[in-house]
Coordinates of C-alpha atoms and ligand atoms in Angstrom, one line a residue:
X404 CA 113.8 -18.4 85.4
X405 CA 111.8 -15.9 87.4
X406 CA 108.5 -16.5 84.8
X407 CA 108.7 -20.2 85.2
X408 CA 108.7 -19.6 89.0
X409 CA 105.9 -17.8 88.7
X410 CA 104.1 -20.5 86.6
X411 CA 104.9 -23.0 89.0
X412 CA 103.1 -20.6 91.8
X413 CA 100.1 -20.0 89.6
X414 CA 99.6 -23.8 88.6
X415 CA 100.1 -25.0 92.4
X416 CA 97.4 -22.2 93.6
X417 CA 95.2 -23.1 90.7
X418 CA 95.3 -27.1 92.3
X419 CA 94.7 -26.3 95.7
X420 CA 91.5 -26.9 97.3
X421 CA 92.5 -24.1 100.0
X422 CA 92.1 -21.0 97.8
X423 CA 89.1 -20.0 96.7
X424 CA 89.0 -19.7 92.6
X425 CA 85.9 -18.1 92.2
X426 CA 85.8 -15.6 95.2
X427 CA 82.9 -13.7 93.2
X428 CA 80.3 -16.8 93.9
X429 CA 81.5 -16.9 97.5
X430 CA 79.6 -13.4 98.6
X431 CA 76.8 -14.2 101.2
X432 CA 78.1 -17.7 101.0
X433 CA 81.2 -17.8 103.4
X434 CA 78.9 -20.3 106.5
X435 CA 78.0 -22.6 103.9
X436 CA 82.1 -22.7 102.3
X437 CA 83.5 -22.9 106.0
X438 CA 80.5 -25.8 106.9
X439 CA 79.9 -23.6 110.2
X440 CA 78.8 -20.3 111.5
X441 CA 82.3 -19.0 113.3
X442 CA 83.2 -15.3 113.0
X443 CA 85.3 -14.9 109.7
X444 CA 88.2 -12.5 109.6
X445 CA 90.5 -11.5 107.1
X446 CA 93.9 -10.5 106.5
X447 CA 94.3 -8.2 103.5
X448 CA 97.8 -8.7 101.7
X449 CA 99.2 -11.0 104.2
X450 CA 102.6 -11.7 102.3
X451 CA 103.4 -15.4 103.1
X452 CA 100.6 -15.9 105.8
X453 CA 102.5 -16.0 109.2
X454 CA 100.3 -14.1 111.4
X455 CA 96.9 -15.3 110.0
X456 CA 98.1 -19.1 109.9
X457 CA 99.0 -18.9 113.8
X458 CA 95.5 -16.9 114.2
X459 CA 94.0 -19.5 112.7
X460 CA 95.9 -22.3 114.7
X461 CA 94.9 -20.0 117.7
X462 CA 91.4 -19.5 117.3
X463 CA 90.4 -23.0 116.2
X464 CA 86.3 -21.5 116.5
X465 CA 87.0 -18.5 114.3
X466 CA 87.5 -18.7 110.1
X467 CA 90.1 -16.7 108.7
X468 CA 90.6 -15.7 104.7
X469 CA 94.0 -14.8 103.4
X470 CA 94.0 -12.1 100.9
X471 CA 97.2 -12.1 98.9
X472 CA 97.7 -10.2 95.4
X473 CA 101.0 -12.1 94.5
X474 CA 100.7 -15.9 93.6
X475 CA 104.6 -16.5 94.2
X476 CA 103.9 -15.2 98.0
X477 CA 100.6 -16.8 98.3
X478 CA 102.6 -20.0 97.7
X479 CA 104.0 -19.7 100.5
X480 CA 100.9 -19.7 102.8
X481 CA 99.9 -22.7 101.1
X482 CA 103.2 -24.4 101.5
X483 CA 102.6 -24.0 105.5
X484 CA 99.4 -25.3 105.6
X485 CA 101.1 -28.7 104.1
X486 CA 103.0 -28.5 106.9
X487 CA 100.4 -27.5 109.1
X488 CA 96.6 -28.1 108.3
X489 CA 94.3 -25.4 109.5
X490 CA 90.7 -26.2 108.9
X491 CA 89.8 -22.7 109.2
X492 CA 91.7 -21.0 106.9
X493 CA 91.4 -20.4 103.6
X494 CA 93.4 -18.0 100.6
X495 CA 91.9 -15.7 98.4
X496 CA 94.6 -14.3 95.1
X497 CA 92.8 -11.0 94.1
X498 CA 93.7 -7.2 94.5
X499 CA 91.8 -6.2 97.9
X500 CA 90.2 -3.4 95.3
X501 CA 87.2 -6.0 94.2
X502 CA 87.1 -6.8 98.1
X503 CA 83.1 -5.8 98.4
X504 CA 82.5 -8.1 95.4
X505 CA 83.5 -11.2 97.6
X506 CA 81.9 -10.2 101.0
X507 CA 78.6 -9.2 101.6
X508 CA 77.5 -6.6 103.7
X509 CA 78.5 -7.0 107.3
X510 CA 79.8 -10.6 106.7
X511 CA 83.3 -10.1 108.0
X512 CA 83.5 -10.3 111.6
X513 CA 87.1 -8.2 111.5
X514 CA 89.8 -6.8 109.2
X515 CA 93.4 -7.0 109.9
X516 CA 95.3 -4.6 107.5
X517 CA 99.5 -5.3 108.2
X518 CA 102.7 -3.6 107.1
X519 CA 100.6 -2.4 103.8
X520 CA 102.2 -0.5 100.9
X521 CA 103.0 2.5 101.9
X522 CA 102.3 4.0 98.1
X523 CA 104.6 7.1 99.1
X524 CA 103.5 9.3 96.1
X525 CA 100.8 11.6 96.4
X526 CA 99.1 10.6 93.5
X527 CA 99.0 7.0 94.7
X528 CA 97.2 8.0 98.3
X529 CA 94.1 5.9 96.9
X530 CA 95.7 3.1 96.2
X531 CA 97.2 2.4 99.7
X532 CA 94.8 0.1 102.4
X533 CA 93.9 2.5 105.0
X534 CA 92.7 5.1 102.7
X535 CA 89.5 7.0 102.6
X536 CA 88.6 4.6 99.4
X537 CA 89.6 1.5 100.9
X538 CA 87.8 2.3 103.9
X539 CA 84.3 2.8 102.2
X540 CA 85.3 -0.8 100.8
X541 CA 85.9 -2.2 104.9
X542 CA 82.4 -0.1 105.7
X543 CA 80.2 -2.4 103.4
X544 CA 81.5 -5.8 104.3
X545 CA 82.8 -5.3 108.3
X546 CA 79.6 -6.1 110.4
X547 CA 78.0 -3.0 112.0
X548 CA 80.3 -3.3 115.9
X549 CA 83.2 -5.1 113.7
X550 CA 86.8 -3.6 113.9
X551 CA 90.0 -3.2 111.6
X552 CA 93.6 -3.1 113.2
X553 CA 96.0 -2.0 111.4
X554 CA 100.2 -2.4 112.1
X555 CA 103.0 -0.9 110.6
X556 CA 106.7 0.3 110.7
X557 CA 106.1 3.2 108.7
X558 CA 105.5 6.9 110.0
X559 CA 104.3 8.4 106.9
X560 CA 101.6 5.7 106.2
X561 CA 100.4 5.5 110.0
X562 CA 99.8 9.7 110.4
X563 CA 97.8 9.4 106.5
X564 CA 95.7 6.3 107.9
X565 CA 94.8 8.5 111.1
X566 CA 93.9 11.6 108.9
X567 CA 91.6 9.7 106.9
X568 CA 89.4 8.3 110.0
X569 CA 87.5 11.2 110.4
X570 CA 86.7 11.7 106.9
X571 CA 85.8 8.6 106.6
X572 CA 83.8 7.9 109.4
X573 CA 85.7 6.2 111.2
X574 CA 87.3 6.5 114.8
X575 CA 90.1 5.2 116.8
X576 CA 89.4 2.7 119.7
X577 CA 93.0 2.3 120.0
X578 CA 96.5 4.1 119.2
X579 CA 100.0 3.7 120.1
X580 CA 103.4 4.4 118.3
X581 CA 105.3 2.0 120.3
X582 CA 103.2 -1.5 120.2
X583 CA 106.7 -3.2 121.7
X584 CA 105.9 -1.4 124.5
X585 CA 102.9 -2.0 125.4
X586 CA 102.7 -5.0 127.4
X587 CA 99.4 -5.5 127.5
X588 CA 98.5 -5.1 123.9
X589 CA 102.1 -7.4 123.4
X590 CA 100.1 -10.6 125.4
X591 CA 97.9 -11.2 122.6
X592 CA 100.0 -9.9 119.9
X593 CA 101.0 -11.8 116.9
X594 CA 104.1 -10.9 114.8
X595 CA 104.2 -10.9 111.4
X596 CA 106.6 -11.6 109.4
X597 CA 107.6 -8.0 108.7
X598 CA 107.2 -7.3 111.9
X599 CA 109.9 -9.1 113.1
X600 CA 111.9 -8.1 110.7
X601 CA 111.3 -4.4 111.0
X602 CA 111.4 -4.1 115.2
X603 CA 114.5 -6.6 115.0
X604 CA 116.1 -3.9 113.3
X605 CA 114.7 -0.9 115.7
X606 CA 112.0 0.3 114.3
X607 CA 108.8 0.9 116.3
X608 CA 105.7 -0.4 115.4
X609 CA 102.8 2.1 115.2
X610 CA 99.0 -0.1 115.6
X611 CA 95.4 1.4 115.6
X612 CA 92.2 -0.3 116.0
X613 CA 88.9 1.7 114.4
X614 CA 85.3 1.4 114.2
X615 CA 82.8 3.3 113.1
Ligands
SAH1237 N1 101.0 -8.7 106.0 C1 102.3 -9.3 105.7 C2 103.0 -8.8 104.4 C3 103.2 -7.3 104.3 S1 103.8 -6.8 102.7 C4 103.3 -9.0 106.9 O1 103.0 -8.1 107.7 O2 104.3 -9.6 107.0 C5 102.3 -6.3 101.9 C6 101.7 -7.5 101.2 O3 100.4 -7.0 100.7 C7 102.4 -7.9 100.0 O4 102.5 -9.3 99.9 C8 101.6 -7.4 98.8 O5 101.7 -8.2 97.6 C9 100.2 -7.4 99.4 N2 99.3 -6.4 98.8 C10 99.6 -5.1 98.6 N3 98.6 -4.4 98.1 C11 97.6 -5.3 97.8 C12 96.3 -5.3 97.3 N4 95.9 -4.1 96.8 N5 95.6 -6.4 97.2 C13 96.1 -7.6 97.6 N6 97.3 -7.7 98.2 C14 98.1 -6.6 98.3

């Protein structure tokens, strides 16, 4: 049951014109795929798409890309945009690993990292999207001034991302453990779908915005 479901997910993605099937021949090339020269910004492991598909509805003069691993959850951003068409907004199924083989250098305007795995094992810190590693990745593609945000519910993962700034090379333009709070970061924040679900059920949300 479960294996045909995921069939189904990899033969609709493998039909749609909104995800990209050769992400590899896209580096340097992202004006000519979008037809413009907007800003392009990407989501890495967005889950179902929530967040970036209202971005995108938001921001009709920036380009957003959708990095998913998962085809079944994928899916699901593509089932949205049936329902509502974005032109500027597009879907990437890859492991955010091979990121710096689909961007050039400084061709992504921003990075928006949210609720990522937290990996809680020690011997699993380099697989988890604010570390060190993953960072080096962000460094090649994000133009030079560009900036990542990051959101999560959990603790742990939101001290190690801190830790690993300086190391990195990185530094912090903007913290807070309590995003709910914050009023005026909450007037342009968009919830994503875990997001809702975590503070619905109490949980604060920790957010930092970095540079280098
Ligand atoms: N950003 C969404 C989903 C969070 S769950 C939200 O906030 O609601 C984390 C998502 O990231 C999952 O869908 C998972 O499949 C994806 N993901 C985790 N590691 C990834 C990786 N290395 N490459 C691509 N996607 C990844």
């Amino acid at each position: 049951m479960r294996l045909r479901n995921i069939q189904g997910a990899r033969d609709a993605i493998a039909d749609s014109p909104l995800v990209i099937h050769e992400p590899e021949k896209a580096k340097g090339n992202w004006r000519e795929i979008f037809g413009n020269g907007n800003p392009v910004r990407i989501e890495i492991g967005m889950g179902k798409g929530k967040f970036i598909h209202e971005l995108a509805g938001k921001n009709p003069d920036v380009n957003y890309v959708g990095i998913e691993k998962y085809s079944s959850v994928l899916l699901r951003a593509l089932q949205k945009m049936e329902a509502e068409p974005r032109e500027n907004l597009l879907f990437i199924r890859m492991e955010a690993e091979e990121i710096a083989e689909v961007f050039a250098d400084g061709e992504v305007d921003r990075i928006y990292l949210n609720f990522s795995d937290p990996w809680p094992k020690d011997r699993h810190a380099k697989r988890r999207l604010p570390s060190r590693e993953f960072l080096a990745r962000y460094d090649r593609i994000l133009k030079k001034d560009g900036v990542l945000e990051f959101k999560t519910d959990n603790r742990e993962l939101f001290d190690f991302a801190l830790e690993e700034l300086a190391p990195a090379g990185w530094e912090a333009v903007f913290v807070t453990r309590d995003l709910h709070h914050d009023e005026n970061k909450m007037e342009t924040n968009v919830m994503t779908e875990y997001e809702e679900k975590f503070s619905l059920k109490g949980n604060p949300i920790y957010k930092y915005e970095i540079k280098r």
